[in-house]
Amino acid sequence: MTATPVRPEQTRSLSGTLGVGAIVLMVVAAASPLTVIGGAAPLGVLLGNGIGFPAMYAVAGVVLLLFTIGLSAMSRAVPRPGAFFTYIGHGLGRSTGVAGAWLALLTYTAVQLCVYGYIGAILAVTFEGLGVAGIPWWVYSLAVVAVVGVLGYVHIDLSAKVLGVLLIGEILIVLALVVAVLATGGAEGLSAEPFAPSHVLSGAPGIGLMMAIAAFIGFESTAIYRSEAKDPDVTVPRATYVAVIGVALFYTVSAWALIMAWGPSQAIDTVAADYANVVIITMGQYLGPVGYVVTNVLLVTSMFACVLSFHNVLTRYQHSMAGGGLLPIELTWVHKRQQSPYRSSLLQTITAAVLVTICAVLGLDPVLQVFTWFSGVATLAIVVMMAVTAVAVVAYFVRAHTRGRLWSTRIAPVLGFLGLVGFAAAVAVYFPVLVGDVDAEGEPVFGVVSALLVGSIPLFALIGYGQALYLKRFRSSRYARVLDTIADAGA
């Protein structure tokens, strides 16, 4: 492939004709439906609030829908790609916007790394069962990094098609389980017991919320594809609403069906016996041997779809940041033939490979440490970033003296902010549980590992603030380019 740039205006602008369906596929694939139901949901039941866990998807969905109302209003008022960090900059100033940009990089990089760990572990076990033993998990992870890198290099339409096929397969197999449970009545009959307040608030609801919120990470990235959307003012808001509502409904019903499959009285014990394979076992029981095998295959493709989707999101975040002068200008280059941000894609591929290698050198367990630790970091970081964005939305419209849209520009964002602050507090309090930092009574306490992981969030925000101050003082021309992406809303 040749990648010789022509003129700057040709090499720095993304274009495309993605519709609502294609964008929804890209961002919902990032949620990795089968991985959520097969991995996060059992952990939510086991470590969180037991059979009351399905309700957490509904709770998270309501709060995020309120947040999305303000986000969609902002996407129409600020017609630029960049999502959170662009909107934060327009509402709260350039320095805060730059901090948000770096926090976004941390969030999506952490998500991608944790899934690379998980898929490496799954592939190692799968191939060992086929007689190929002795190959460590990180070799498989690096192989997946390479394949994702190739797909990320070419035009995004190909990624959308690949993700679409994989996502449809995931959704169909999970819906098949739901239908089978409904048809058979489950193990103990169908009931709304999981939604009873006594169950929803039992155990450790903070862990339940953490696992539920993780399923939504990536929905806001619809705005990242603005430059490649067919009709961005219509397509982006619609895709965002569809993604949030669809994810909330799908996971609430699917998690409920998982509880019904084993019965409320047996679900927790069943999950505890083999949480890593409980969904596969459930599929085998309700869908037979074919369902068992298909689920095994789709679990791997589900995680592949996840890392491919987040690779595309990260690539475009870097592209937007470079356009605003926050990263090297070379990352704005768009391939002449593929029309993809190929330089940014290559950088992201290298970054993923380096991080996987570091985890391997440190001897981290791919599931218990890489997956669990970094999914926690991503969840807490995204909640903090959304809360700040909600404030930015209100600040922007108040300053713009916008009238007649109080619900979408003030009330809904404020309600969303209050909910997100509550989420952040619950996740932060229970974060040490993820890394095993608990006292003799099993209560969470911040040890070295949990403190370092949580501390990475303010650290990346400070890096952003520091860069903004440095550029303003020593690279004024480059600092001025931040305005290409982030509005001049103050220092």
XYZ file of C-alpha atoms in Angstrom:
491
model
C 0.000 0.000 0.000
C 1.235 3.471 -0.828
C 0.515 6.242 1.613
C 1.986 9.345 0.044
C 0.091 12.401 1.226
C -1.141 14.899 -1.330
C -2.139 18.309 0.002
C -2.728 18.926 3.726
C -6.423 19.494 3.236
C -6.641 16.109 1.547
C -4.596 14.233 4.105
C -6.117 15.533 7.323
C -9.860 15.157 6.798
C -11.831 11.965 7.289
C -14.927 11.340 5.212
C -17.507 8.648 4.702
C -21.179 7.736 4.465
C -21.767 5.804 7.676
C -25.425 5.650 8.633
C -27.123 5.143 12.008
C -26.932 1.369 11.717
C -23.223 1.260 10.861
C -22.258 3.619 13.690
C -24.405 1.734 16.195
C -22.736 -1.495 15.137
C -19.298 0.064 15.675
C -20.024 1.302 19.186
C -22.229 -1.561 20.405
C -19.586 -4.019 19.216
C -17.263 -2.220 21.631
C -19.616 -3.310 24.415
C -18.914 -6.883 23.293
C -22.345 -8.379 24.187
C -21.281 -11.985 24.671
C -18.200 -10.994 26.659
C -20.397 -8.901 28.953
C -22.944 -11.672 29.488
C -20.276 -14.363 29.717
C -17.711 -12.478 31.804
C -18.952 -9.319 33.498
C -22.478 -10.512 34.346
C -21.355 -13.603 36.302
C -18.865 -11.425 38.209
C -21.624 -8.922 38.914
C -23.733 -11.717 40.384
C -20.895 -13.316 42.313
C -19.067 -10.235 43.641
C -21.854 -7.670 43.410
C -25.475 -7.806 44.422
C -26.321 -11.412 43.622
C -29.524 -12.111 41.718
C -30.345 -8.388 41.873
C -27.560 -7.648 39.387
C -29.757 -7.456 36.213
C -31.417 -4.325 37.616
C -28.062 -2.533 37.580
C -28.140 -2.412 33.779
C -31.508 -0.663 33.933
C -30.287 1.793 36.600
C -27.167 2.600 34.600
C -29.236 2.933 31.436
C -31.608 5.523 32.953
C -28.772 7.723 34.218
C -26.818 7.436 30.972
C -29.933 8.245 28.950
C -30.312 11.503 30.888
C -26.660 12.208 30.214
C -27.132 11.370 26.518
C -29.882 13.985 26.129
C -27.405 16.719 26.968
C -24.648 15.046 24.971
C -26.823 14.956 21.850
C -27.740 18.622 22.252
C -24.039 19.413 22.529
C -23.180 17.375 19.415
C -25.547 19.528 17.376
C -24.298 22.794 18.868
C -20.621 21.826 18.515
C -20.365 20.069 15.132
C -16.867 18.651 15.578
C -15.489 15.143 16.113
C -13.705 14.468 19.396
C -16.628 13.626 21.675
C -15.961 14.188 25.370
C -12.776 16.213 25.248
C -14.163 18.515 22.557
C -17.346 19.163 24.525
C -15.467 19.615 27.805
C -13.238 22.178 26.104
C -16.178 24.111 24.708
C -17.933 24.171 28.060
C -15.142 24.452 30.628
C -12.159 25.822 28.740
C -9.224 24.568 26.743
C -7.119 23.373 29.659
C -9.943 21.222 31.029
C -10.630 19.949 27.522
C -7.023 18.868 27.087
C -7.182 17.092 30.457
C -10.314 15.310 29.230
C -8.530 14.255 26.045
C -5.775 12.525 27.982
C -8.304 10.929 30.319
C -10.121 9.547 27.274
C -6.890 8.014 26.018
C -6.399 6.325 29.387
C -9.971 5.001 29.401
C -9.994 3.391 25.981
C -6.414 2.162 26.204
C -7.268 0.424 29.488
C -10.336 -1.201 27.930
C -8.376 -2.429 24.962
C -5.564 -3.789 27.127
C -7.891 -5.686 29.468
C -9.665 -7.377 26.557
C -6.365 -8.265 24.882
C -5.462 -10.052 28.097
C -8.765 -11.919 28.215
C -8.749 -12.982 24.567
C -5.150 -14.186 24.891
C -6.120 -16.360 27.848
C -9.204 -17.768 26.086
C -7.235 -18.589 22.936
C -4.476 -20.257 24.961
C -7.015 -22.526 26.671
C -8.875 -23.191 23.404
C -5.782 -24.216 21.465
C -4.508 -26.266 24.385
C -7.749 -28.226 24.187
C -6.989 -28.795 20.512
C -3.570 -30.189 21.352
C -1.495 -27.033 20.888
C 0.043 -26.608 24.338
C 2.891 -24.539 25.729
C 2.128 -21.249 23.959
C 1.714 -18.401 26.484
C -1.328 -16.124 26.437
C 0.602 -13.055 25.344
C 1.625 -14.675 22.042
C -2.040 -15.017 21.111
C -2.721 -11.473 22.313
C 0.038 -10.065 20.109
C -1.302 -12.035 17.135
C -4.715 -10.438 17.678
C -3.040 -7.006 17.958
C -1.534 -7.601 14.506
C -4.851 -8.604 12.899
C -6.651 -5.646 14.474
C -3.858 -3.378 13.246
C -4.394 -4.497 9.653
C -8.155 -3.921 9.797
C -7.653 -0.567 11.501
C -5.271 0.524 8.731
C -7.780 0.077 5.916
C -11.011 2.009 5.297
C -13.432 1.986 8.209
C -16.238 0.523 6.071
C -14.419 -2.821 6.219
C -14.206 -2.652 10.018
C -17.916 -1.829 10.158
C -18.754 -4.878 8.039
C -16.559 -7.205 10.101
C -18.004 -5.877 13.350
C -21.519 -6.126 11.975
C -21.216 -9.829 11.163
C -19.660 -10.669 14.538
C -22.134 -8.548 16.492
C -25.165 -10.111 14.808
C -23.865 -13.563 15.714
C -23.420 -12.568 19.369
C -26.847 -11.007 19.645
C -28.584 -13.963 18.004
C -27.017 -16.574 20.299
C -27.877 -14.576 23.429
C -31.430 -13.960 22.188
C -31.723 -17.682 21.464
C -30.936 -18.349 25.130
C -33.526 -15.779 26.233
C -36.187 -17.367 24.015
C -35.291 -20.856 25.278
C -35.585 -19.747 28.903
C -38.918 -18.048 28.198
C -40.207 -21.110 26.361
C -39.222 -23.568 29.105
C -40.010 -21.329 32.045
C -36.482 -21.589 33.387
C -35.485 -23.784 36.312
C -37.965 -22.414 38.864
C -40.490 -20.533 36.771
C -40.304 -16.976 35.472
C -40.484 -14.118 37.981
C -39.482 -10.507 38.636
C -37.660 -11.495 41.837
C -34.273 -10.126 40.647
C -35.796 -6.626 40.511
C -37.027 -6.634 44.103
C -35.351 -3.815 46.116
C -34.158 -6.298 48.732
C -32.086 -8.068 46.075
C -30.995 -4.978 44.136
C -29.526 -3.423 47.295
C -28.049 -6.634 48.696
C -24.392 -7.645 48.806
C -22.025 -5.135 47.214
C -24.144 -3.011 44.837
C -21.090 -0.858 44.061
C -19.402 -3.809 42.355
C -22.644 -4.581 40.548
C -22.780 -1.019 39.239
C -19.146 -1.200 38.174
C -19.774 -4.303 36.080
C -22.961 -2.854 34.598
C -21.448 0.507 33.650
C -18.525 -1.249 31.963
C -21.010 -2.647 29.436
C -21.820 0.868 28.214
C -18.238 2.048 27.655
C -17.922 3.237 24.083
C -21.513 4.376 23.441
C -20.479 8.037 23.500
C -17.915 7.427 20.753
C -20.677 7.889 18.179
C -19.488 11.512 17.986
C -15.998 10.346 17.001
C -17.429 9.172 13.668
C -19.029 12.535 12.893
C -16.694 13.265 9.980
C -17.510 9.878 8.473
C -21.286 9.996 9.010
C -23.763 10.440 6.164
C -25.813 13.163 7.893
C -23.985 13.910 11.176
C -26.575 16.293 12.696
C -29.175 13.541 12.478
C -27.115 10.364 12.405
C -24.920 10.954 15.470
C -27.693 11.815 18.002
C -29.912 8.973 16.746
C -27.067 6.478 16.907
C -26.261 7.556 20.468
C -29.848 7.133 21.676
C -30.190 3.769 19.946
C -26.899 2.574 21.464
C -27.799 3.529 25.056
C -31.383 2.286 25.006
C -30.494 -0.849 23.078
C -27.612 -1.781 25.386
C -29.686 -1.186 28.545
C -32.621 -3.291 27.367
C -30.519 -6.066 25.898
C -28.331 -6.582 28.958
C -31.151 -6.233 31.477
C -33.218 -8.921 29.754
C -30.206 -11.168 29.054
C -28.904 -11.047 32.636
C -32.425 -11.704 33.931
C -32.695 -14.730 31.635
C -29.387 -16.042 32.986
C -30.779 -15.879 36.532
C -34.040 -17.540 35.461
C -32.133 -20.295 33.650
C -30.854 -21.634 36.973
C -33.525 -20.209 39.261
C -33.160 -17.444 41.885
C -32.375 -19.951 44.646
C -29.586 -21.683 42.690
C -28.142 -18.937 40.474
C -25.472 -17.665 42.869
C -24.192 -21.146 43.728
C -24.136 -22.091 40.048
C -22.134 -19.001 39.115
C -19.750 -19.529 42.031
C -19.057 -23.094 40.899
C -17.670 -21.991 37.500
C -18.204 -18.296 36.795
C -15.810 -18.268 33.834
C -17.818 -20.870 31.919
C -21.306 -20.519 33.364
C -22.747 -18.916 30.218
C -21.265 -21.599 27.974
C -22.632 -24.282 30.295
C -26.031 -22.571 30.302
C -26.036 -22.408 26.514
C -25.245 -26.109 26.355
C -28.102 -26.951 28.707
C -30.731 -24.865 26.902
C -29.478 -24.913 23.298
C -27.753 -28.286 23.171
C -24.272 -29.205 21.870
C -24.544 -26.856 18.898
C -25.233 -23.906 21.165
C -22.296 -24.916 23.345
C -19.835 -24.975 20.434
C -21.194 -21.827 18.769
C -20.961 -19.904 22.049
C -17.336 -20.973 22.483
C -16.480 -19.617 19.041
C -18.507 -16.432 19.411
C -16.937 -15.669 22.780
C -13.572 -15.313 21.039
C -15.010 -13.299 18.141
C -16.882 -11.129 20.653
C -13.658 -10.064 22.285
C -12.052 -9.565 18.881
C -14.915 -7.270 17.872
C -14.403 -5.349 21.105
C -10.705 -4.651 20.561
C -11.262 -3.798 16.895
C -13.962 -1.297 17.798
C -11.855 0.358 20.494
C -8.875 0.430 18.153
C -10.977 2.517 15.759
C -12.163 4.760 18.591
C -8.632 5.343 19.892
C -7.322 5.957 16.392
C -9.869 8.706 15.851
C -9.332 10.215 19.287
C -5.648 10.537 18.486
C -6.522 11.951 15.058
C -8.754 14.600 16.662
C -6.154 15.453 19.304
C -3.463 15.836 16.662
C -5.748 18.124 14.686
C -6.017 20.284 17.795
C -2.242 20.423 18.263
C -2.143 18.044 21.240
C -0.293 15.222 19.478
C 2.172 15.236 16.543
C 0.581 16.641 13.407
C 1.606 13.501 11.471
C -1.213 11.653 13.219
C -3.715 13.705 11.208
C -2.557 12.137 7.954
C -5.247 10.204 6.113
C -4.337 7.436 3.694
C -4.797 8.578 0.083
C -6.509 5.378 -1.029
C -7.922 3.841 2.160
C -9.191 7.162 3.561
C -8.182 5.982 7.030
C -6.084 7.776 9.689
C -3.325 5.258 9.040
C -0.558 6.979 11.025
C -2.746 7.130 14.113
C -3.765 3.494 13.568
C -0.140 2.376 13.388
C 0.676 4.229 16.597
C -2.232 2.571 18.373
C -1.126 -0.864 17.174
C 2.398 -0.284 18.483
C 1.041 1.028 21.809
C -1.134 -2.065 22.305
C 1.758 -4.390 21.494
C 4.055 -2.625 23.952
C 1.496 -2.728 26.790
C 0.764 -6.431 26.270
C 4.508 -7.107 26.308
C 4.945 -5.168 29.565
C 2.160 -7.175 31.219
C 3.819 -10.389 30.056
C 7.224 -9.330 31.385
C 5.666 -8.442 34.752
C 4.074 -11.883 34.874
C 0.515 -10.599 35.295
C -2.334 -13.056 35.091
C -4.301 -12.219 31.902
C -7.737 -12.558 33.547
C -7.400 -11.996 37.278
C -5.055 -9.039 36.873
C -4.889 -7.632 33.332
C -8.615 -7.945 32.610
C -9.949 -7.192 36.084
C -7.611 -4.352 37.031
C -7.772 -2.381 33.823
C -11.509 -2.804 33.292
C -11.892 -1.190 36.727
C -9.648 1.709 35.731
C -11.603 2.238 32.509
C -14.968 2.160 34.277
C -14.031 4.694 36.934
C -12.312 6.963 34.409
C -15.268 6.980 32.004
C -17.732 7.806 34.787
C -15.566 10.723 35.951
C -15.229 11.949 32.375
C -18.979 11.751 31.758
C -19.698 13.673 34.958
C -17.329 16.456 33.874
C -18.902 16.455 30.412
C -22.371 16.894 31.934
C -21.125 19.996 33.749
C -19.563 21.246 30.506
C -22.863 20.872 28.646
C -24.727 23.015 31.174
C -21.907 25.587 31.307
C -21.819 25.893 27.524
C -25.543 26.469 27.057
C -25.788 28.827 30.038
C -22.985 30.928 28.613
C -24.562 30.801 25.139
C -27.881 32.049 26.632
C -29.766 29.290 24.825
C -33.520 29.434 25.400
C -36.416 27.069 24.884
C -34.508 23.811 25.535
C -34.247 23.695 29.309
C -34.829 19.949 29.421
C -32.014 18.984 27.036
C -29.543 21.730 27.969
C -29.988 22.069 31.738
C -32.352 19.702 33.537
C -31.406 16.354 31.962
C -27.632 17.021 32.123
C -27.889 18.035 35.805
C -29.868 14.899 36.668
C -27.361 12.835 34.736
C -24.501 14.521 36.585
C -25.991 13.698 39.983
C -26.412 10.070 38.997
C -22.876 9.856 37.610
C -21.379 11.338 40.793
C -23.185 8.653 42.770
C -21.840 6.007 40.385
C -18.286 7.334 40.717
C -18.464 7.277 44.502
C -19.783 3.698 44.580
C -17.173 2.459 42.104
C -14.313 4.207 43.933
C -15.294 2.794 47.328
C -15.397 -0.785 46.050
C -12.462 -0.528 43.635
C -9.954 -2.242 45.997
C -12.107 -5.384 45.904
C -11.059 -5.862 42.268
C -7.382 -6.162 43.178
C -7.895 -8.041 46.442
C -7.116 -5.089 48.720
C -9.408 -5.979 51.640
C -8.947 -6.142 55.400
C -9.464 -9.130 57.690
C -13.231 -8.576 57.649
C -13.307 -8.438 53.861
C -13.891 -4.671 53.722
C -12.179 -2.772 50.872
C -9.034 -0.815 51.764
C -6.722 1.029 49.416
C -3.396 -0.793 49.113
C -0.463 -0.019 46.825
C -1.928 -1.615 43.695
C -5.415 -0.122 43.969
C -3.935 3.289 44.848
C -1.665 3.205 41.785
C -4.473 2.161 39.460
C -6.968 4.732 40.750
C -4.182 7.334 40.907
C -3.600 6.953 37.163
C -6.873 8.820 36.560
C -5.905 12.172 38.157
C -2.360 11.648 36.841
C -3.513 11.609 33.214
C -5.759 14.608 33.844
C -2.777 16.496 35.261
C -0.712 15.546 32.208
C -3.362 17.217 30.096
C -3.414 20.348 32.209
C 0.377 20.457 32.173
C 0.485 20.148 28.397
C -2.038 22.955 27.984
C -0.007 25.283 30.207
C 3.249 24.346 28.462
C 1.822 24.927 24.976
C 0.299 28.227 25.991
C 3.613 29.532 27.301
C 6.220 27.990 25.020
C 4.405 26.846 21.849
C 1.829 29.539 21.266
C 1.287 28.694 17.584
C 0.684 25.060 18.413
C -1.491 26.044 21.363
C -3.607 28.119 18.992
C -4.386 24.962 17.003
C -6.185 23.567 20.024
C -8.943 25.926 18.953
C -9.422 23.818 15.832
C -10.970 21.227 18.121
C -11.606 22.968 21.439
C -13.342 26.318 21.668
C -11.812 29.402 23.249
C -13.833 29.180 26.428
C -11.115 30.520 28.668
C -7.743 29.289 29.868
